[in-house]
PDB file of C-alpha atoms and ligand atoms in Angstrom:
ATOM      1  CA  UNK M 541      30.945   9.696 100.883  1.00  0.00           C
ATOM      2  CA  UNK M 542      33.189   7.109 100.779  1.00  0.00           C
ATOM      3  CA  UNK M 543      31.875   3.693  99.818  1.00  0.00           C
ATOM      4  CA  UNK M 544      31.946   0.438 102.042  1.00  0.00           C
ATOM      5  CA  UNK M 545      34.890  -1.827 101.733  1.00  0.00           C
ATOM      6  CA  UNK M 546      33.006  -4.506 100.223  1.00  0.00           C
ATOM      7  CA  UNK M 547      32.039  -2.607  97.495  1.00  0.00           C
ATOM      8  CA  UNK M 548      35.499  -1.682  96.248  1.00  0.00           C
ATOM      9  CA  UNK M 549      36.788  -5.100  96.957  1.00  0.00           C
ATOM     10  CA  UNK M 550      33.831  -6.641  94.685  1.00  0.00           C
ATOM     11  CA  UNK M 551      34.440  -4.299  91.987  1.00  0.00           C
ATOM     12  CA  UNK M 552      38.280  -4.354  91.743  1.00  0.00           C
ATOM     13  CA  UNK M 553      37.997  -8.306  92.172  1.00  0.00           C
ATOM     14  CA  UNK M 554      35.927  -8.583  89.152  1.00  0.00           C
ATOM     15  CA  UNK M 555      37.636  -6.094  87.164  1.00  0.00           C
ATOM     16  CA  UNK M 556      40.957  -8.067  87.604  1.00  0.00           C
ATOM     17  CA  UNK M 557      39.320 -11.340  86.260  1.00  0.00           C
ATOM     18  CA  UNK M 558      36.530 -10.225  83.975  1.00  0.00           C
ATOM     19  CA  UNK M 559      37.844 -11.704  80.579  1.00  0.00           C
ATOM     20  CA  UNK M 560      38.791 -15.029  82.352  1.00  0.00           C
ATOM     21  CA  UNK M 561      35.343 -15.014  83.940  1.00  0.00           C
ATOM     22  CA  UNK M 562      33.340 -14.251  81.053  1.00  0.00           C
ATOM     23  CA  UNK M 563      35.287 -17.189  79.064  1.00  0.00           C
ATOM     24  CA  UNK M 564      35.074 -19.768  81.683  1.00  0.00           C
ATOM     25  CA  UNK M 565      32.099 -19.404  83.542  1.00  0.00           C
ATOM     26  CA  UNK M 566      29.010 -19.951  81.332  1.00  0.00           C
ATOM     27  CA  UNK M 567      25.641 -18.404  82.019  1.00  0.00           C
ATOM     28  CA  UNK M 568      23.158 -18.862  84.710  1.00  0.00           C
ATOM     29  CA  UNK M 569      20.502 -19.825  82.300  1.00  0.00           C
ATOM     30  CA  UNK M 570      21.356 -21.397  79.075  1.00  0.00           C
ATOM     31  CA  UNK M 571      22.132 -24.758  80.523  1.00  0.00           C
ATOM     32  CA  UNK M 572      19.408 -24.503  83.397  1.00  0.00           C
ATOM     33  CA  UNK M 573      15.952 -25.257  83.002  1.00  0.00           C
ATOM     34  CA  UNK M 574      15.142 -24.256  86.653  1.00  0.00           C
ATOM     35  CA  UNK M 575      16.597 -20.792  86.047  1.00  0.00           C
ATOM     36  CA  UNK M 576      14.508 -20.432  82.753  1.00  0.00           C
ATOM     37  CA  UNK M 577      11.518 -21.459  84.507  1.00  0.00           C
ATOM     38  CA  UNK M 578      11.673 -19.000  87.385  1.00  0.00           C
ATOM     39  CA  UNK M 579      12.779 -16.388  84.752  1.00  0.00           C
ATOM     40  CA  UNK M 580       9.964 -17.213  82.204  1.00  0.00           C
ATOM     41  CA  UNK M 581       7.415 -16.920  85.197  1.00  0.00           C
ATOM     42  CA  UNK M 582       9.167 -13.579  86.407  1.00  0.00           C
ATOM     43  CA  UNK M 583       8.612 -11.941  82.840  1.00  0.00           C
ATOM     44  CA  UNK M 584       4.966 -13.091  82.694  1.00  0.00           C
ATOM     45  CA  UNK M 585       4.202 -11.605  85.776  1.00  0.00           C
ATOM     46  CA  UNK M 586       5.922  -8.241  85.257  1.00  0.00           C
ATOM     47  CA  UNK M 587       4.312  -8.118  81.735  1.00  0.00           C
ATOM     48  CA  UNK M 588       0.955  -9.005  83.089  1.00  0.00           C
ATOM     49  CA  UNK M 589       1.227  -6.388  85.557  1.00  0.00           C
ATOM     50  CA  UNK M 590       1.626  -3.954  82.818  1.00  0.00           C
ATOM     51  CA  UNK M 591       5.227  -2.833  83.786  1.00  0.00           C
ATOM     52  CA  UNK M 592       7.686  -1.578  81.590  1.00  0.00           C
ATOM     53  CA  UNK M 593      11.460  -1.336  82.878  1.00  0.00           C
ATOM     54  CA  UNK M 594      13.345  -4.038  84.433  1.00  0.00           C
ATOM     55  CA  UNK M 595      16.991  -3.825  85.808  1.00  0.00           C
ATOM     56  CA  UNK M 596      19.223  -6.745  85.985  1.00  0.00           C
ATOM     57  CA  UNK M 597      21.664  -6.020  88.807  1.00  0.00           C
ATOM     58  CA  UNK M 598      25.195  -7.214  89.063  1.00  0.00           C
ATOM     59  CA  UNK M 599      24.525  -8.329  85.200  1.00  0.00           C
ATOM     60  CA  UNK M 600      28.334  -9.196  84.828  1.00  0.00           C
ATOM     61  CA  UNK M 601      28.751 -10.217  81.227  1.00  0.00           C
ATOM     62  CA  UNK M 602      25.107  -9.320  80.559  1.00  0.00           C
ATOM     63  CA  UNK M 603      24.036 -12.911  79.365  1.00  0.00           C
ATOM     64  CA  UNK M 604      21.132 -13.287  81.874  1.00  0.00           C
ATOM     65  CA  UNK M 605      20.122  -9.410  80.556  1.00  0.00           C
ATOM     66  CA  UNK M 606      20.181 -10.675  77.078  1.00  0.00           C
ATOM     67  CA  UNK M 607      17.686 -13.752  78.247  1.00  0.00           C
ATOM     68  CA  UNK M 608      15.372 -11.195  80.003  1.00  0.00           C
ATOM     69  CA  UNK M 609      15.340  -8.973  76.650  1.00  0.00           C
ATOM     70  CA  UNK M 610      14.450 -12.181  74.872  1.00  0.00           C
ATOM     71  CA  UNK M 611      11.522 -12.834  77.083  1.00  0.00           C
ATOM     72  CA  UNK M 612      10.130  -9.422  75.765  1.00  0.00           C
ATOM     73  CA  UNK M 613      11.341  -7.098  78.712  1.00  0.00           C
ATOM     74  CA  UNK M 614      12.632  -3.760  78.601  1.00  0.00           C
ATOM     75  CA  UNK M 615      15.622  -4.600  80.424  1.00  0.00           C
ATOM     76  CA  UNK M 616      19.138  -2.709  81.306  1.00  0.00           C
ATOM     77  CA  UNK M 617      22.009  -4.217  83.227  1.00  0.00           C
ATOM     78  CA  UNK M 618      23.730  -2.650  86.177  1.00  0.00           C
ATOM     79  CA  UNK M 619      26.878  -3.613  87.565  1.00  0.00           C
ATOM     80  CA  UNK M 620      29.814  -2.311  89.795  1.00  0.00           C
ATOM     81  CA  UNK M 621      32.693  -3.587  87.483  1.00  0.00           C
ATOM     82  CA  UNK M 622      33.606  -1.437  84.455  1.00  0.00           C
ATOM     83  CA  UNK M 623      35.610  -4.227  82.933  1.00  0.00           C
ATOM     84  CA  UNK M 624      32.577  -6.578  82.962  1.00  0.00           C
ATOM     85  CA  UNK M 625      30.436  -4.011  81.709  1.00  0.00           C
ATOM     86  CA  UNK M 626      32.939  -3.489  78.601  1.00  0.00           C
ATOM     87  CA  UNK M 627      32.276  -7.638  78.016  1.00  0.00           C
ATOM     88  CA  UNK M 628      28.432  -6.756  78.470  1.00  0.00           C
ATOM     89  CA  UNK M 629      28.415  -3.980  75.844  1.00  0.00           C
ATOM     90  CA  UNK M 630      30.509  -5.793  73.475  1.00  0.00           C
ATOM     91  CA  UNK M 631      28.553  -9.177  73.615  1.00  0.00           C
ATOM     92  CA  UNK M 632      25.121  -7.365  73.726  1.00  0.00           C
ATOM     93  CA  UNK M 633      25.496  -4.523  71.579  1.00  0.00           C
ATOM     94  CA  UNK M 634      21.919  -3.538  71.546  1.00  0.00           C
ATOM     95  CA  UNK M 635      21.185  -3.376  75.085  1.00  0.00           C
ATOM     96  CA  UNK M 636      21.950  -0.641  77.779  1.00  0.00           C
ATOM     97  CA  UNK M 637      24.516  -1.240  80.623  1.00  0.00           C
ATOM     98  CA  UNK M 638      25.123   1.035  83.674  1.00  0.00           C
ATOM     99  CA  UNK M 639      27.899   1.168  86.226  1.00  0.00           C
ATOM    100  CA  UNK M 640      26.352   1.228  89.677  1.00  0.00           C
ATOM    101  CA  UNK M 641      25.756  -0.472  92.748  1.00  0.00           C
ATOM    102  CA  UNK M 642      22.525  -2.361  93.688  1.00  0.00           C
ATOM    103  CA  UNK M 643      22.626  -0.775  97.192  1.00  0.00           C
ATOM    104  CA  UNK M 644      22.191   2.774  95.656  1.00  0.00           C
ATOM    105  CA  UNK M 645      20.475   2.592  92.645  1.00  0.00           C
ATOM    106  CA  UNK M 646      20.238   5.573  90.138  1.00  0.00           C
ATOM    107  CA  UNK M 647      16.710   5.509  89.617  1.00  0.00           C
ATOM    108  CA  UNK M 648      13.659   6.926  90.608  1.00  0.00           C
ATOM    109  CA  UNK M 649      11.260   5.955  93.344  1.00  0.00           C
ATOM    110  CA  UNK M 650       8.399   3.384  92.393  1.00  0.00           C
ATOM    111  CA  UNK M 651       9.806   3.539  88.691  1.00  0.00           C
ATOM    112  CA  UNK M 652      10.764  -0.164  87.744  1.00  0.00           C
ATOM    113  CA  UNK M 653       8.509  -3.139  87.019  1.00  0.00           C
ATOM    114  CA  UNK M 654      11.037  -5.695  88.126  1.00  0.00           C
ATOM    115  CA  UNK M 655      14.368  -6.541  89.373  1.00  0.00           C
ATOM    116  CA  UNK M 656      16.575  -9.598  89.069  1.00  0.00           C
ATOM    117  CA  UNK M 657      19.654 -10.417  90.960  1.00  0.00           C
ATOM    118  CA  UNK M 658      21.506 -13.524  89.391  1.00  0.00           C
ATOM    119  CA  UNK M 659      24.118 -14.672  91.910  1.00  0.00           C
ATOM    120  CA  UNK M 660      25.107 -10.932  92.682  1.00  0.00           C
ATOM    121  CA  UNK M 661      23.802 -10.551  96.396  1.00  0.00           C
ATOM    122  CA  UNK M 662      26.253 -13.038  97.244  1.00  0.00           C
ATOM    123  CA  UNK M 663      29.086 -10.771  97.820  1.00  0.00           C
ATOM    124  CA  UNK M 664      26.962  -8.415  99.853  1.00  0.00           C
ATOM    125  CA  UNK M 665      27.667  -9.044 103.888  1.00  0.00           C
ATOM    126  CA  UNK M 666      24.607 -10.497 105.323  1.00  0.00           C
ATOM    127  CA  UNK M 667      23.975  -7.407 107.690  1.00  0.00           C
ATOM    128  CA  UNK M 668      23.952  -5.323 104.897  1.00  0.00           C
ATOM    129  CA  UNK M 669      20.979  -7.400 102.929  1.00  0.00           C
ATOM    130  CA  UNK M 670      18.178  -5.456 104.763  1.00  0.00           C
ATOM    131  CA  UNK M 671      19.432  -2.004 103.389  1.00  0.00           C
ATOM    132  CA  UNK M 672      19.736  -3.541  99.693  1.00  0.00           C
ATOM    133  CA  UNK M 673      16.285  -4.976  99.788  1.00  0.00           C
ATOM    134  CA  UNK M 674      14.781  -1.682 101.146  1.00  0.00           C
ATOM    135  CA  UNK M 675      16.425  -0.101  98.076  1.00  0.00           C
ATOM    136  CA  UNK M 676      14.766  -2.918  96.020  1.00  0.00           C
ATOM    137  CA  UNK M 677      11.472  -2.052  97.618  1.00  0.00           C
ATOM    138  CA  UNK M 678      12.118   1.901  96.788  1.00  0.00           C
ATOM    139  CA  UNK M 679      12.600   1.608  93.279  1.00  0.00           C
ATOM    140  CA  UNK M 680       9.904  -1.218  92.376  1.00  0.00           C
ATOM    141  CA  UNK M 681       6.295   0.158  91.329  1.00  0.00           C
ATOM    142  CA  UNK M 682       3.485  -1.479  93.250  1.00  0.00           C
ATOM    143  CA  UNK M 683       2.832  -4.814  91.764  1.00  0.00           C
ATOM    144  CA  UNK M 684       6.530  -5.221  90.561  1.00  0.00           C
ATOM    145  CA  UNK M 685       8.478  -8.291  90.944  1.00  0.00           C
ATOM    146  CA  UNK M 686      12.275  -9.257  92.305  1.00  0.00           C
ATOM    147  CA  UNK M 687      13.466 -12.460  91.386  1.00  0.00           C
ATOM    148  CA  UNK M 688      16.828 -13.659  93.229  1.00  0.00           C
ATOM    149  CA  UNK M 689      19.304 -16.484  92.769  1.00  0.00           C
ATOM    150  CA  UNK M 690      21.909 -17.342  95.040  1.00  0.00           C
ATOM    151  CA  UNK M 691      23.921 -20.256  96.580  1.00  0.00           C
ATOM    152  CA  UNK M 692      21.481 -21.397  99.306  1.00  0.00           C
ATOM    153  CA  UNK M 693      21.009 -23.729 102.114  1.00  0.00           C
ATOM    154  CA  UNK M 694      17.824 -25.096 103.488  1.00  0.00           C
ATOM    155  CA  UNK M 695      19.188 -24.957 106.915  1.00  0.00           C
ATOM    156  CA  UNK M 696      17.473 -21.919 108.838  1.00  0.00           C
ATOM    157  CA  UNK M 697      19.591 -21.779 111.959  1.00  0.00           C
ATOM    158  CA  UNK M 698      21.750 -18.905 110.281  1.00  0.00           C
ATOM    159  CA  UNK M 699      21.313 -16.341 107.529  1.00  0.00           C
ATOM    160  CA  UNK M 700      24.685 -16.946 105.948  1.00  0.00           C
ATOM    161  CA  UNK M 701      27.666 -18.960 105.495  1.00  0.00           C
ATOM    162  CA  UNK M 702      31.018 -17.212 104.052  1.00  0.00           C
ATOM    163  CA  UNK M 703      32.836 -19.456 101.470  1.00  0.00           C
ATOM    164  CA  UNK M 704      35.880 -19.021  99.451  1.00  0.00           C
ATOM    165  CA  UNK M 705      34.116 -17.820  96.082  1.00  0.00           C
ATOM    166  CA  UNK M 706      36.828 -17.968  93.208  1.00  0.00           C
ATOM    167  CA  UNK M 707      36.633 -14.262  92.744  1.00  0.00           C
ATOM    168  CA  UNK M 708      36.114 -12.525  95.925  1.00  0.00           C
ATOM    169  CA  UNK M 709      34.485 -13.554  99.344  1.00  0.00           C
ATOM    170  CA  UNK M 710      30.948 -14.721  98.964  1.00  0.00           C
ATOM    171  CA  UNK M 711      28.182 -16.078 101.015  1.00  0.00           C
ATOM    172  CA  UNK M 712      25.680 -19.082 100.854  1.00  0.00           C
ATOM    173  CA  UNK M 713      22.392 -17.807 102.274  1.00  0.00           C
ATOM    174  CA  UNK M 714      19.357 -19.484 104.200  1.00  0.00           C
ATOM    175  CA  UNK M 715      16.549 -19.616 101.747  1.00  0.00           C
ATOM    176  CA  UNK M 716      14.203 -19.208 104.766  1.00  0.00           C
ATOM    177  CA  UNK M 717      15.901 -16.313 106.283  1.00  0.00           C
ATOM    178  CA  UNK M 718      16.208 -14.599 102.966  1.00  0.00           C
ATOM    179  CA  UNK M 719      12.592 -14.686 102.637  1.00  0.00           C
ATOM    180  CA  UNK M 720      11.991 -13.512 106.129  1.00  0.00           C
ATOM    181  CA  UNK M 721      14.116 -10.537 105.328  1.00  0.00           C
ATOM    182  CA  UNK M 722      12.280  -9.714 102.107  1.00  0.00           C
ATOM    183  CA  UNK M 723       9.156 -10.105 103.989  1.00  0.00           C
ATOM    184  CA  UNK M 724      10.300  -7.332 106.415  1.00  0.00           C
ATOM    185  CA  UNK M 725      11.337  -5.199 103.677  1.00  0.00           C
ATOM    186  CA  UNK M 726       7.630  -5.292 102.701  1.00  0.00           C
ATOM    187  CA  UNK M 727       7.699  -7.749  99.859  1.00  0.00           C
ATOM    188  CA  UNK M 728       5.131 -10.845  99.520  1.00  0.00           C
ATOM    189  CA  UNK M 729       6.571 -14.195  98.503  1.00  0.00           C
ATOM    190  CA  UNK M 730       5.149 -15.629  95.311  1.00  0.00           C
ATOM    191  CA  UNK M 731       7.502 -18.762  94.651  1.00  0.00           C
ATOM    192  CA  UNK M 732      10.630 -20.181  95.344  1.00  0.00           C
ATOM    193  CA  UNK M 733      12.504 -23.258  93.993  1.00  0.00           C
ATOM    194  CA  UNK M 734      15.325 -25.025  95.651  1.00  0.00           C
ATOM    195  CA  UNK M 735      17.561 -26.744  93.218  1.00  0.00           C
ATOM    196  CA  UNK M 736      19.808 -29.919  94.398  1.00  0.00           C
ATOM    197  CA  UNK M 737      23.773 -29.780  93.514  1.00  0.00           C
ATOM    198  CA  UNK M 738      24.518 -31.686  90.417  1.00  0.00           C
ATOM    199  CA  UNK M 739      26.111 -35.013  91.433  1.00  0.00           C
ATOM    200  CA  UNK M 740      29.511 -33.780  90.262  1.00  0.00           C
ATOM    201  CA  UNK M 741      29.402 -30.362  92.237  1.00  0.00           C
ATOM    202  CA  UNK M 742      32.639 -29.424  93.711  1.00  0.00           C
ATOM    203  CA  UNK M 743      30.901 -27.667  96.867  1.00  0.00           C
ATOM    204  CA  UNK M 744      27.629 -29.361  96.884  1.00  0.00           C
ATOM    205  CA  UNK M 745      25.774 -25.895  97.414  1.00  0.00           C
ATOM    206  CA  UNK M 746      22.074 -26.112  96.607  1.00  0.00           C
ATOM    207  CA  UNK M 747      20.633 -23.099  94.394  1.00  0.00           C
ATOM    208  CA  UNK M 748      17.956 -21.041  95.773  1.00  0.00           C
ATOM    209  CA  UNK M 749      15.646 -18.943  93.287  1.00  0.00           C
ATOM    210  CA  UNK M 750      13.059 -16.572  95.130  1.00  0.00           C
ATOM    211  CA  UNK M 751      10.474 -14.648  93.645  1.00  0.00           C
ATOM    212  CA  UNK M 752       8.510 -11.784  95.741  1.00  0.00           C
ATOM    213  CA  UNK M 753       6.383  -9.138  94.962  1.00  0.00           C
ATOM    214  CA  UNK M 754       5.870  -5.587  96.273  1.00  0.00           C
ATOM    215  CA  UNK M 755       2.063  -5.460  97.153  1.00  0.00           C
ATOM    216  CA  UNK M 756      -0.300  -3.154  95.468  1.00  0.00           C
ATOM    217  CA  UNK M 757      -1.297  -1.051  98.344  1.00  0.00           C
TER     218      UNK M 757
HETATM  219  C1  SAM W1009      28.920 -13.897  90.155  1.00  0.00           C
HETATM  220  S1  SAM W1009      28.542 -12.799  89.045  1.00  0.00           S
HETATM  221  C2  SAM W1009      27.208 -13.127  88.172  1.00  0.00           C
HETATM  222  C3  SAM W1009      26.678 -12.518  86.976  1.00  0.00           C
HETATM  223  C4  SAM W1009      25.753 -12.470  86.213  1.00  0.00           C
HETATM  224  N1  SAM W1009      24.441 -11.864  86.923  1.00  0.00           N
HETATM  225  C5  SAM W1009      25.162 -13.855  85.942  1.00  0.00           C
HETATM  226  O1  SAM W1009      24.555 -14.590  86.521  1.00  0.00           O
HETATM  227  O2  SAM W1009      25.946 -14.369  84.934  1.00  0.00           O
HETATM  228  C6  SAM W1009      28.312 -11.195  89.844  1.00  0.00           C
HETATM  229  C7  SAM W1009      28.288  -9.910  89.691  1.00  0.00           C
HETATM  230  O3  SAM W1009      27.824  -9.200  90.238  1.00  0.00           O
HETATM  231  C8  SAM W1009      28.286  -7.909  90.348  1.00  0.00           C
HETATM  232  N2  SAM W1009      28.228  -7.021  91.650  1.00  0.00           N
HETATM  233  C9  SAM W1009      28.428  -7.792  93.072  1.00  0.00           C
HETATM  234  N3  SAM W1009      27.928  -7.013  94.028  1.00  0.00           N
HETATM  235  C10 SAM W1009      26.979  -5.974  93.453  1.00  0.00           C
HETATM  236  C11 SAM W1009      26.457  -4.757  93.844  1.00  0.00           C
HETATM  237  N4  SAM W1009      26.649  -4.215  95.067  1.00  0.00           N
HETATM  238  N5  SAM W1009      26.183  -3.932  92.802  1.00  0.00           N
HETATM  239  C12 SAM W1009      26.458  -4.360  91.521  1.00  0.00           C
HETATM  240  N6  SAM W1009      26.670  -5.017  91.037  1.00  0.00           N
HETATM  241  C13 SAM W1009      27.387  -6.050  91.967  1.00  0.00           C
HETATM  242  C14 SAM W1009      29.766  -8.282  90.376  1.00  0.00           C
HETATM  243  O4  SAM W1009      30.800  -6.999  89.622  1.00  0.00           O
HETATM  244  C15 SAM W1009      29.477  -9.222  89.212  1.00  0.00           C
HETATM  245  O5  SAM W1009      29.657  -8.748  87.959  1.00  0.00           O
END
């Protein structure tokens, strides 16, 4: 079956700039106390639930994956881009990275304790997000958590606003609307954090961190 065009475009766009991206773009957690706080809470909840495996979806160079590993999670990374994965494997030789799409994970139903997507749902066309969240629900065990980080807006008049991301087309997303889609996919919201842009921000986008859980039946 042929894959959707946005998947091939995202893969080839990141393949083309992977080394430059890894050099220029830092890491979503190291310089950011808010991301660290939400990831810390996520890790505690996953461990409290007695869960084991966690996937870092759209892991890029694997720095968030390494942070999650440092928090005591049994984590592996998944990404579309083989060039990004090559960097992740080089930078984090002790961790496991697999090529794949977050919309069709090569993982059994109910087999994961947690999922993190750090700035990786941003390249998915908004009309495809319900299918992606349904896939997250499928692979998580009851009680499992999802943590999403994304360019955000507190305006809930629409779901998404496209913007000229430096690598490939991306979308800024309404935090309320994303919360609503996650609820419709069967998740219960646990916490959300909205981070204001720094004073020198080029685009002035807010950053959303949303943590949800698959209810225990
Ligand atoms: C902006 S980078 C973020 C990298 C990393 N998560 C971080 O926070 O540093 C987005 C990454 O998500 C990957 N990606 C985008 N859409 C994806 C999808 N549908 N499935 C798997 N990976 C995806 C891209 O290849 C890219 O490596």
